[in-house]
Coordinates of C-alpha atoms in Angstrom, one line a residue:
X1 CA 21.4 26.5 -36.8
X2 CA 19.9 29.7 -35.7
X3 CA 18.4 28.4 -32.5
X4 CA 17.9 31.0 -29.7
X5 CA 19.1 28.6 -26.9
X6 CA 22.4 27.9 -28.8
X7 CA 22.9 31.6 -29.3
X8 CA 22.2 32.2 -25.6
X9 CA 24.8 29.6 -24.7
X10 CA 27.6 31.9 -26.1
X11 CA 26.1 35.2 -25.3
X12 CA 25.6 34.4 -21.5
X13 CA 22.7 36.7 -21.6
X14 CA 19.6 35.9 -19.4
X15 CA 21.1 32.9 -17.7
X16 CA 20.3 30.8 -14.5
X17 CA 23.2 29.5 -12.3
X18 CA 23.4 25.9 -11.2
X19 CA 26.2 24.1 -9.5
X20 CA 29.1 24.1 -10.1
X21 CA 29.1 27.6 -11.3
X22 CA 27.4 26.8 -14.7
X23 CA 25.4 29.2 -16.5
X24 CA 22.2 27.8 -18.1
X25 CA 20.7 30.1 -20.9
X26 CA 17.0 30.9 -20.4
X27 CA 15.1 32.2 -23.5
X28 CA 11.7 33.3 -23.1
X29 CA 10.3 30.0 -24.3
X30 CA 12.4 28.1 -22.0
X31 CA 11.3 30.2 -19.1
X32 CA 7.7 29.5 -19.9
X33 CA 8.2 25.7 -19.8
X34 CA 10.2 25.8 -16.4
X35 CA 7.4 28.0 -14.9
X36 CA 4.6 25.4 -15.6
X37 CA 3.3 23.4 -12.7
X38 CA 4.6 20.0 -13.9
X39 CA 8.2 21.4 -14.1
X40 CA 8.1 23.4 -11.0
X41 CA 7.1 20.2 -9.1
X42 CA 10.5 18.8 -9.9
X43 CA 12.0 21.3 -7.5
X44 CA 10.2 19.6 -4.7
X45 CA 11.7 16.0 -5.7
X46 CA 15.2 15.3 -4.8
X47 CA 17.4 13.7 -7.5
X48 CA 18.7 10.7 -5.4
X49 CA 16.1 10.5 -2.6
X50 CA 17.2 8.4 0.3
X51 CA 20.9 8.8 -0.5
X52 CA 20.8 12.0 1.7
X53 CA 20.3 9.7 4.8
X54 CA 23.9 8.7 4.2
X55 CA 25.4 11.7 2.3
X56 CA 23.6 14.7 3.9
X57 CA 24.2 17.2 1.2
X58 CA 22.7 15.1 -1.5
X59 CA 19.5 17.1 -1.5
X60 CA 19.7 18.4 -5.1
X61 CA 16.5 18.2 -7.1
X62 CA 15.2 16.9 -10.3
X63 CA 14.6 20.5 -11.3
X64 CA 18.4 21.2 -11.0
X65 CA 19.3 18.0 -12.9
X66 CA 16.9 18.9 -15.7
X67 CA 18.5 22.2 -16.2
X68 CA 21.9 20.5 -16.3
X69 CA 20.7 18.0 -18.9
X70 CA 19.3 20.8 -21.0
X71 CA 22.7 22.8 -20.8
X72 CA 24.5 19.7 -22.0
X73 CA 22.0 19.2 -24.8
X74 CA 23.0 22.6 -26.1
X75 CA 26.8 22.0 -25.7
X76 CA 26.3 18.5 -27.5
X77 CA 24.4 20.3 -30.4
X78 CA 27.1 23.0 -30.5
X79 CA 29.7 20.3 -31.0
X80 CA 27.8 18.2 -33.5
X81 CA 27.0 21.3 -35.7
X82 CA 30.8 21.0 -36.7
X83 CA 30.0 17.3 -37.9
X84 CA 28.9 17.6 -41.6
X85 CA 27.0 14.2 -41.4
X86 CA 25.0 15.4 -38.5
X87 CA 24.0 18.8 -40.0
X88 CA 23.0 16.9 -43.2
X89 CA 20.7 14.5 -41.3
X90 CA 19.4 16.7 -38.4
X91 CA 17.1 19.6 -39.2
X92 CA 16.5 22.7 -36.9
X93 CA 13.2 21.1 -36.1
X94 CA 14.9 18.0 -34.9
X95 CA 17.5 19.9 -33.0
X96 CA 14.7 21.9 -31.2
X97 CA 12.7 18.8 -30.5
X98 CA 15.8 17.3 -28.9
X99 CA 16.4 20.4 -26.8
X100 CA 12.9 20.5 -25.4
X101 CA 12.8 16.8 -24.7
X102 CA 16.1 17.0 -22.8
X103 CA 14.5 19.8 -20.7
X104 CA 11.4 17.7 -20.0
X105 CA 13.0 14.2 -19.7
X106 CA 12.3 13.9 -16.0
X107 CA 8.8 15.6 -15.9
X108 CA 7.1 12.3 -15.1
X109 CA 9.1 11.7 -11.9
X110 CA 7.4 11.4 -8.7
X111 CA 8.8 10.9 -5.1
X112 CA 11.1 7.8 -4.7
X113 CA 9.9 6.6 -8.2
X114 CA 12.8 4.5 -9.3
X115 CA 12.9 2.4 -6.0
X116 CA 9.1 1.9 -6.3
X117 CA 9.3 1.0 -10.0
X118 CA 12.0 -1.6 -9.1
X119 CA 9.5 -3.7 -7.1
X120 CA 7.2 -3.9 -10.0
X121 CA 3.8 -3.7 -8.4
X122 CA 1.1 -4.7 -11.1
X123 CA -0.9 -1.7 -12.2
X124 CA 1.4 1.0 -11.2
X125 CA 2.2 3.3 -14.3
X126 CA 6.0 3.9 -15.2
X127 CA 7.3 7.5 -14.9
X128 CA 7.5 7.6 -18.8
X129 CA 3.7 7.1 -19.0
X130 CA 3.3 9.8 -16.4
X131 CA 5.6 12.1 -18.4
X132 CA 3.4 11.6 -21.4
X133 CA 0.3 12.6 -19.3
X134 CA 2.0 15.8 -18.2
X135 CA 3.2 16.7 -21.6
X136 CA -0.2 16.2 -23.2
X137 CA -0.9 12.6 -23.8
X138 CA -3.3 11.2 -21.5
X139 CA -3.5 7.6 -20.0
X140 CA -6.5 7.0 -22.3
X141 CA -4.4 7.9 -25.4
X142 CA -6.0 11.1 -26.3
X143 CA -4.3 14.4 -26.7
X144 CA -5.2 16.9 -24.1
X145 CA -4.8 20.7 -24.3
X146 CA -2.3 20.9 -21.3
X147 CA -0.2 23.8 -20.7
X148 CA 2.9 22.0 -21.8
X149 CA 1.2 20.8 -24.9
X150 CA 0.1 24.3 -25.9
X151 CA 3.6 25.7 -25.2
X152 CA 5.3 23.0 -27.3
X153 CA 3.0 23.7 -30.2
X154 CA 3.1 27.6 -30.0
X155 CA 6.7 28.2 -28.9
X156 CA 8.6 25.2 -30.5
X157 CA 6.4 24.1 -33.4
X158 CA 6.7 20.6 -31.9
X159 CA 3.8 18.2 -31.4
X160 CA 3.6 16.7 -27.9
X161 CA 3.7 13.2 -29.4
X162 CA 7.1 13.9 -30.9
X163 CA 8.6 14.6 -27.4
X164 CA 6.7 11.5 -25.9
X165 CA 8.0 9.2 -28.6
X166 CA 11.6 10.4 -28.1
X167 CA 11.3 9.9 -24.2
X168 CA 9.9 6.5 -24.7
X169 CA 12.5 5.4 -27.3
X170 CA 9.8 4.9 -30.0
X171 CA 12.1 5.7 -33.0
X172 CA 10.8 5.5 -36.5
X173 CA 13.8 6.9 -38.4
X174 CA 17.6 6.9 -38.2
X175 CA 17.4 10.6 -37.0
X176 CA 14.9 9.6 -34.1
X177 CA 17.4 6.7 -33.0
X178 CA 20.2 9.2 -33.1
X179 CA 18.3 11.8 -31.0
X180 CA 17.1 9.1 -28.6
X181 CA 20.7 7.8 -28.1
X182 CA 22.0 11.2 -27.5
X183 CA 19.4 11.4 -24.6
X184 CA 19.8 8.0 -23.3
X185 CA 22.5 5.6 -24.6
X186 CA 25.8 4.3 -23.9
X187 CA 27.2 7.8 -23.5
X188 CA 24.5 10.4 -23.1
X189 CA 23.8 13.7 -21.6
X190 CA 21.6 12.3 -18.8
X191 CA 24.4 10.1 -17.4
X192 CA 26.9 12.9 -18.0
X193 CA 25.0 15.2 -15.7
X194 CA 23.8 12.9 -12.9
X195 CA 27.1 11.3 -12.4
X196 CA 28.8 14.6 -12.0
X197 CA 26.1 16.3 -10.1
X198 CA 25.2 13.4 -7.7
X199 CA 29.0 13.0 -7.0
X200 CA 29.3 17.0 -6.3
X201 CA 26.5 17.0 -3.9
X202 CA 27.2 13.9 -2.2
X203 CA 30.7 15.1 -1.5
X204 CA 32.6 12.3 -3.2
X205 CA 35.1 12.5 -6.1
X206 CA 34.1 9.6 -8.3
X207 CA 31.7 11.2 -10.7
X208 CA 33.6 14.5 -10.9
X209 CA 36.5 12.8 -12.6
X210 CA 34.4 13.0 -15.8
X211 CA 36.0 15.1 -18.4
X212 CA 32.9 16.4 -19.9
X213 CA 34.4 18.9 -22.3
X214 CA 36.8 16.3 -23.6
X215 CA 34.0 13.7 -24.0
X216 CA 31.6 16.1 -25.7
X217 CA 34.3 17.4 -28.0
X218 CA 35.1 14.0 -29.2
X219 CA 31.6 12.9 -30.0
X220 CA 30.6 12.0 -33.5
X221 CA 28.2 9.8 -35.5
X222 CA 28.6 6.0 -35.8
X223 CA 29.1 4.4 -39.2
X224 CA 25.3 4.0 -39.8
X225 CA 24.5 7.5 -38.7
X226 CA 21.8 6.4 -36.2
X227 CA 23.9 6.8 -32.9
X228 CA 26.9 8.4 -31.4
X229 CA 30.5 7.2 -31.5
X230 CA 33.8 8.9 -30.2
X231 CA 36.9 9.8 -31.9
X232 CA 40.1 8.3 -30.6
X233 CA 40.8 11.4 -28.7
X234 CA 37.8 10.7 -26.4
X235 CA 38.8 7.1 -25.5
X236 CA 40.2 7.9 -22.1
X237 CA 37.2 10.4 -21.3
X238 CA 34.8 7.6 -22.2
X239 CA 36.8 5.1 -20.0
X240 CA 36.5 7.5 -17.1
X241 CA 32.7 7.9 -17.5
X242 CA 32.2 4.2 -17.5
X243 CA 34.4 3.7 -14.5
X244 CA 32.7 6.6 -12.7
X245 CA 29.4 5.1 -13.1
X246 CA 30.7 1.7 -11.6
X247 CA 32.2 3.4 -8.7
X248 CA 29.1 5.7 -8.1
X249 CA 27.0 2.5 -7.8
X250 CA 29.3 0.7 -5.5
X251 CA 30.0 3.6 -3.2
X252 CA 26.9 5.8 -3.4
X253 CA 23.7 4.3 -5.1
X254 CA 24.4 0.9 -3.6
X255 CA 26.1 1.8 -0.5
X256 CA 24.8 -0.7 2.2
X257 CA 23.0 2.0 4.3
X258 CA 21.4 3.6 1.3
X259 CA 20.1 0.2 0.3
X260 CA 18.9 -0.5 3.8
X261 CA 16.8 2.6 3.6
X262 CA 15.6 1.7 0.0
X263 CA 14.5 -1.8 1.3
X264 CA 12.7 -0.1 4.2
X265 CA 10.8 2.3 1.9
X266 CA 10.1 -0.5 -0.7
X267 CA 8.5 -2.7 1.8
X268 CA 6.6 0.3 3.4
X269 CA 5.3 1.5 0.1
X270 CA 4.3 -2.2 -0.8
X271 CA 2.5 -3.0 2.3
X272 CA 0.6 0.2 2.5
X273 CA -0.4 -0.2 -1.3
X274 CA -1.5 -3.8 -0.7
X275 CA -3.5 -2.6 2.3
X276 CA -5.3 -0.2 0.0
X277 CA -4.0 2.9 1.8
X278 CA -2.3 4.3 -1.3
X279 CA -4.2 5.9 -4.2
X280 CA -1.4 5.9 -6.8
X281 CA -3.0 8.7 -8.8
X282 CA -2.8 11.0 -5.9
X283 CA 0.6 9.9 -4.7
X284 CA 2.3 10.8 -8.0
X285 CA 1.2 14.3 -7.5
X286 CA 2.9 14.6 -4.1
X287 CA 6.0 16.6 -3.4
X288 CA 8.5 14.6 -1.5
X289 CA 7.7 16.3 1.8
X290 CA 4.1 15.5 1.2
X291 CA 4.9 11.9 0.4
X292 CA 6.9 11.7 3.7
X293 CA 4.1 13.1 5.7
X294 CA 1.7 10.6 4.1
X295 CA 4.0 7.7 5.0
X296 CA 4.2 8.6 8.6
X297 CA 0.5 9.2 8.9
X298 CA -0.7 6.2 6.9
X299 CA 1.5 3.8 8.9
X300 CA 0.5 5.0 12.4
X301 CA -0.7 2.0 14.5
X302 CA 0.4 -0.7 12.0
X303 CA 3.5 -2.9 11.7
X304 CA 4.8 -0.6 9.1
X305 CA 5.0 2.2 11.6
X306 CA 8.6 1.2 12.6
X307 CA 9.7 1.4 8.8
X308 CA 8.3 4.8 8.4
X309 CA 9.5 6.2 11.7
X310 CA 13.0 4.7 11.2
X311 CA 13.2 6.6 7.8
X312 CA 11.5 9.8 8.5
X313 CA 10.7 10.1 12.3
X314 CA 12.4 12.2 14.8
X315 CA 15.1 9.6 15.5
X316 CA 16.7 7.8 12.6
X317 CA 16.6 4.0 12.9
X318 CA 17.9 2.6 9.7
X319 CA 18.0 -1.3 9.5
X320 CA 21.4 -2.9 10.1
X321 CA 23.2 -5.1 7.7
X322 CA 23.2 -8.7 9.0
X323 CA 24.7 -10.5 6.0
X324 CA 25.8 -9.8 2.4
X325 CA 26.2 -11.9 -0.5
X326 CA 28.0 -11.3 -3.9
X327 CA 29.5 -13.3 -6.7
X328 CA 32.7 -13.3 -4.5
X329 CA 31.0 -13.6 -1.0
X330 CA 28.9 -16.7 -0.8
X331 CA 28.1 -16.9 -4.4
X332 CA 25.6 -19.7 -3.9
X333 CA 23.4 -17.6 -1.7
X334 CA 23.8 -14.7 -4.2
X335 CA 22.5 -16.6 -7.1
X336 CA 19.5 -17.9 -5.0
X337 CA 18.4 -14.4 -4.3
X338 CA 19.7 -12.0 -7.0
X339 CA 17.1 -11.2 -9.6
X340 CA 14.1 -12.9 -7.8
X341 CA 10.7 -11.3 -7.9
X342 CA 10.2 -8.8 -5.1
X343 CA 7.3 -10.5 -3.4
X344 CA 9.2 -13.7 -3.3
X345 CA 11.9 -11.9 -1.4
X346 CA 9.3 -10.5 1.0
X347 CA 7.8 -13.9 1.7
X348 CA 11.3 -15.3 2.4
X349 CA 12.0 -12.5 4.9
X350 CA 8.6 -12.9 6.6
X351 CA 9.1 -16.8 6.7
X352 CA 12.4 -16.2 8.5
X353 CA 10.8 -13.9 11.0
X354 CA 8.0 -16.4 11.6
X355 CA 10.7 -19.2 12.2
X356 CA 12.6 -17.0 14.7
X357 CA 9.5 -15.9 16.4
X358 CA 8.5 -19.6 17.0
X359 CA 11.9 -20.0 18.9
X360 CA 12.8 -18.6 22.3
X361 CA 14.3 -15.5 20.4
X362 CA 11.3 -13.4 19.6
X363 CA 11.1 -11.2 16.6
X364 CA 8.4 -9.0 15.2
X365 CA 7.1 -9.1 11.6
X366 CA 8.9 -6.9 9.1
X367 CA 12.0 -6.9 11.3
X368 CA 14.0 -8.5 8.5
X369 CA 14.3 -7.4 4.9
X370 CA 16.0 -8.8 1.7
X371 CA 17.6 -6.4 -0.7
X372 CA 18.6 -8.0 -4.0
X373 CA 19.4 -6.6 -7.4
X374 CA 16.1 -6.4 -9.7
X375 CA 15.6 -8.7 -12.5
X376 CA 16.9 -6.2 -15.1
X377 CA 20.5 -5.9 -15.6
X378 CA 22.6 -2.9 -16.4
X379 CA 23.1 -2.4 -20.1
X380 CA 26.5 -3.0 -21.4
X381 CA 28.6 -0.2 -22.8
X382 CA 28.6 -0.5 -26.6
X383 CA 30.0 2.4 -28.4
X384 CA 32.5 2.6 -31.3
X385 CA 35.7 4.6 -31.5
X386 CA 36.3 6.4 -34.9
X387 CA 39.8 6.7 -36.3
X388 CA 39.7 9.5 -38.9
X389 CA 43.0 8.8 -40.5
X390 CA 42.1 5.3 -41.5
X391 CA 38.3 6.1 -41.6
X392 CA 37.3 3.0 -39.5
X393 CA 35.2 2.3 -36.4
X394 CA 36.2 -0.2 -33.7
X395 CA 34.3 -1.1 -30.7
X396 CA 35.5 0.5 -27.5
X397 CA 35.6 -2.7 -25.6
X398 CA 38.1 -4.2 -28.2
X399 CA 40.6 -1.5 -27.5
X400 CA 40.0 -0.7 -23.9
X401 CA 40.9 -3.3 -21.1
X402 CA 38.9 -1.3 -18.6
X403 CA 35.7 -1.4 -20.8
X404 CA 36.4 -5.0 -21.9
X405 CA 36.4 -6.1 -18.3
X406 CA 33.2 -4.4 -17.5
X407 CA 31.5 -5.6 -20.8
X408 CA 32.6 -9.2 -20.2
X409 CA 31.7 -9.5 -16.5
X410 CA 28.3 -8.7 -15.3
X411 CA 28.0 -5.2 -13.8
X412 CA 25.4 -6.0 -11.4
X413 CA 27.3 -9.0 -9.8
X414 CA 30.0 -6.7 -8.7
X415 CA 28.4 -3.4 -8.2
X416 CA 25.1 -4.7 -6.5
X417 CA 25.1 -7.1 -3.6
X418 CA 22.4 -9.1 -2.1
X419 CA 21.9 -7.9 1.5
X420 CA 20.0 -8.9 4.6
X421 CA 18.9 -6.1 6.8
X422 CA 17.3 -6.2 10.3
X423 CA 15.9 -3.8 12.9
X424 CA 18.6 -2.4 15.1
X425 CA 17.0 -4.0 18.1
X426 CA 17.5 -7.4 16.7
X427 CA 20.2 -7.2 14.2
X428 CA 23.1 -7.9 16.6
X429 CA 21.6 -11.3 17.7
X430 CA 20.8 -12.1 14.0
X431 CA 24.0 -11.2 12.4
X432 CA 25.3 -14.1 10.3
X433 CA 24.6 -16.7 13.0
X434 CA 21.0 -17.4 11.8
X435 CA 20.8 -15.7 8.3
X436 CA 23.5 -17.6 6.2
X437 CA 21.9 -20.8 7.1
X438 CA 18.3 -19.8 7.6
X439 CA 17.7 -18.4 4.2
X440 CA 19.6 -21.1 2.4
X441 CA 17.2 -23.7 3.7
X442 CA 14.1 -21.9 2.3

């Protein structure tokens, strides 16, 4: 396919550098996209948000990640151009639509959006809907002449709706399903980049064990042609990616101190929103620094101030872990709290504070927080392995003990724990002595 970006991948002419020493080809039409206001805003939003409170160097941005995903999109297309069934099915237009969607896949993100979405406040738009608005599809379902929409039509001959549908997984054809899976599926370019990049910046080895070259080099089409499979040579690389994701959750994304900060910000946002102090349409336009200033100012003089100051004030005061439950540690308590609606968890924490406040041991409201896995579970890994010599496909979990264990056991139960956190001033006296019984009774 004579696609300028694929040609640039080999020529190394006009590239931008991103860690770790990757050259990302920038054609004129790509430059015009990344210079737009919606894309430039991603340079002011960190990829992993509050993780930097525990891993200080994890300050990389969604701008960097988007360029990394775009680069992997080109490498994947380069590989699949050698797969005859792919080139028969996927036109140059389809390939260019995939490239520009990969570049724009995070354009709807706003500060701390994933943790805010997890608490499911009614009426708040998901980042995919905000991406649609940025690309050219307004909330009122009418096409606007946004800068991105004009660039898509003029430079790429792509309608904004084609990108939006691919981002939202609205697939009408087998080619649409294939492209959507390449972007977000069991093994996709988004995971390949963020696992590696998050691990690199956090300073941990887990996500950097990915063998991206081997994995991409082994990708092919599944038997129905509407998704990806791997050849037998990619089996180990696929296992490494799946295991890397598990370890990154246990050691980074769901590290107890990261989750304490997450619980604090979720409660802070929730309380400010319910108090009418957050205008969501304004918040989604904030940079991360602007959001932090807003939290500090809006919470002044309220019970939420200790949450904002603990996270973003001059002296860090992250809530301390008081108790922890998993499928292995006090499984009955785990099952009572895991997957419960967020407001129910808030009510239980508030009731506990009230009960303790009524006793000789005083405790202020919002001094205890419950952090539990959200209702949605992680998607199981389902991808086939292709054996060319016998021309047959087999599910990876059938031939891999590593994947089989993760497919049969619930990922969330082992990677994500229920935790009770308390303000540093009261945590020592509350630790285990009250919580394990107190919450069990409510």
